[in-house]
Amino acid sequence: MDPDLKERLRFYQELGISDFYRPEPAAASAAVPNPAPPRPRPAPAPPPTPVFVPGPVTDDLFRATAPRETLEAIRADLGDCRRCQLHAGRNTIVFGSGNPKADVVFVGEGPGADEDAQGLPFVGRAGQLLTEMINNSAAKLNVPLRREQVYICNVLKCRPPGNRTPEKDEIDTCLPFLLRQLDAIRPRVIVALGATAARALLNTSEAMARLRGRWFEFRGARLLVTYHPAYLLRDPAKKREAWEDMQILLGFLYPREL
Ligand code: URA
């Protein structure tokens, strides 16, 4: 079997998806007597109903007309940042990467060892899973989203030592740069990956169980919370819920296709 196909089947099976089918081949010739009627395609399961939780009122007219900063200007302002203690242990600042005009921005926690070495977000094992979550979910639902089309960044731009959980003062120092990035991109949807990103962006201490799989209003965009891919690597049983979240995301982005 094609190794790519094998890998994708493994991913779907981990999500608990087993309804694989092929379209019936066209009848070989009109002379074939009584061809079997085509098997009906099972309808894809409807995505879970999203709950839209209105947040603080945003001034949409202002957002639509206000001049935007560029990501380059924000990166230049960040400079060789020494605003918090994390600068001492980092190799590289991981600003973010992807499409500056993306409809979707994925926000993680902070760079790990691979990201710190390469200067790019989500390039290690968790990043590989994030790529699979985006590309394979889109392929499964037959919509054209690919990782290259989204923007990916983190709450923190520098790696915490030993990948420890970020401290409050580190988040408070770094968050304004993330907010400026989001305002510069103006995505339709922000996906917060895990509790650190969700809590930092929504300014809450709510448990993931109450945040995950729900829509929030955030600075004129919609914000969806899902599990961090590193958590899914530790607890693969949760991939089923992450798949439901991807269906919510893709259902909003591609309402006509789904
Ligand atoms: N985990 C994160 O939160 N961000 C990365 O960029 C990589 C791993």
CSV table of N, CA and C in Angstrom, one decimal, residues 24 42 48 58 64 79 98 110 121 128 133 136 182 201 237 245 251:
chain,number,residue,atom,x,y,z
A,24,GLU,N,-18.5,3.6,-6.4
A,24,GLU,CA,-18.7,2.4,-7.3
A,24,GLU,C,-18.1,2.7,-8.6
A,42,PRO,N,-22.7,6.6,2.4
A,42,PRO,CA,-23.2,7.0,3.7
A,42,PRO,C,-23.0,8.5,3.9
A,48,PRO,N,-20.8,18.6,15.2
A,48,PRO,CA,-21.5,18.9,16.4
A,48,PRO,C,-21.9,20.4,16.3
A,58,THR,N,-16.8,44.3,20.0
A,58,THR,CA,-15.7,44.8,19.3
A,58,THR,C,-16.2,45.8,18.3
A,64,ALA,N,-12.4,47.2,10.5
A,64,ALA,CA,-12.4,47.0,9.0
A,64,ALA,C,-11.7,48.2,8.3
A,79,GLY,N,12.5,42.7,17.8
A,79,GLY,CA,13.9,42.7,17.8
A,79,GLY,C,14.6,41.5,18.4
A,98,GLY,N,3.8,31.2,8.1
A,98,GLY,CA,2.6,30.8,7.3
A,98,GLY,C,2.1,32.0,6.5
A,110,GLY,N,4.2,27.5,23.3
A,110,GLY,CA,5.5,28.1,23.1
A,110,GLY,C,6.4,27.1,22.4
A,121,PRO,N,7.6,27.6,14.2
A,121,PRO,CA,6.6,26.9,15.1
A,121,PRO,C,6.2,25.6,14.6
A,128,GLN,N,4.1,17.8,13.6
A,128,GLN,CA,3.7,16.8,12.6
A,128,GLN,C,2.2,16.4,12.8
A,133,MET,N,-3.6,16.9,11.5
A,133,MET,CA,-5.0,17.3,11.9
A,133,MET,C,-5.6,18.2,10.9
A,136,ASN,N,-5.3,16.2,7.0
A,136,ASN,CA,-6.1,14.9,6.9
A,136,ASN,C,-7.6,15.2,7.2
A,182,LEU,N,-2.3,39.0,15.5
A,182,LEU,CA,-3.7,38.6,15.2
A,182,LEU,C,-4.4,39.8,14.5
A,201,LEU,N,-5.5,33.9,25.7
A,201,LEU,CA,-6.3,34.8,24.8
A,201,LEU,C,-7.6,35.2,25.4
A,237,ALA,N,-6.5,8.9,22.9
A,237,ALA,CA,-8.0,8.7,23.0
A,237,ALA,C,-8.7,10.0,22.8
A,245,ASP,N,-13.7,18.9,16.8
A,245,ASP,CA,-13.4,20.3,16.7
A,245,ASP,C,-13.0,20.7,15.3
A,251,GLY,N,-16.5,23.2,9.1
A,251,GLY,CA,-17.9,23.5,8.8
A,251,GLY,C,-18.2,25.0,8.7
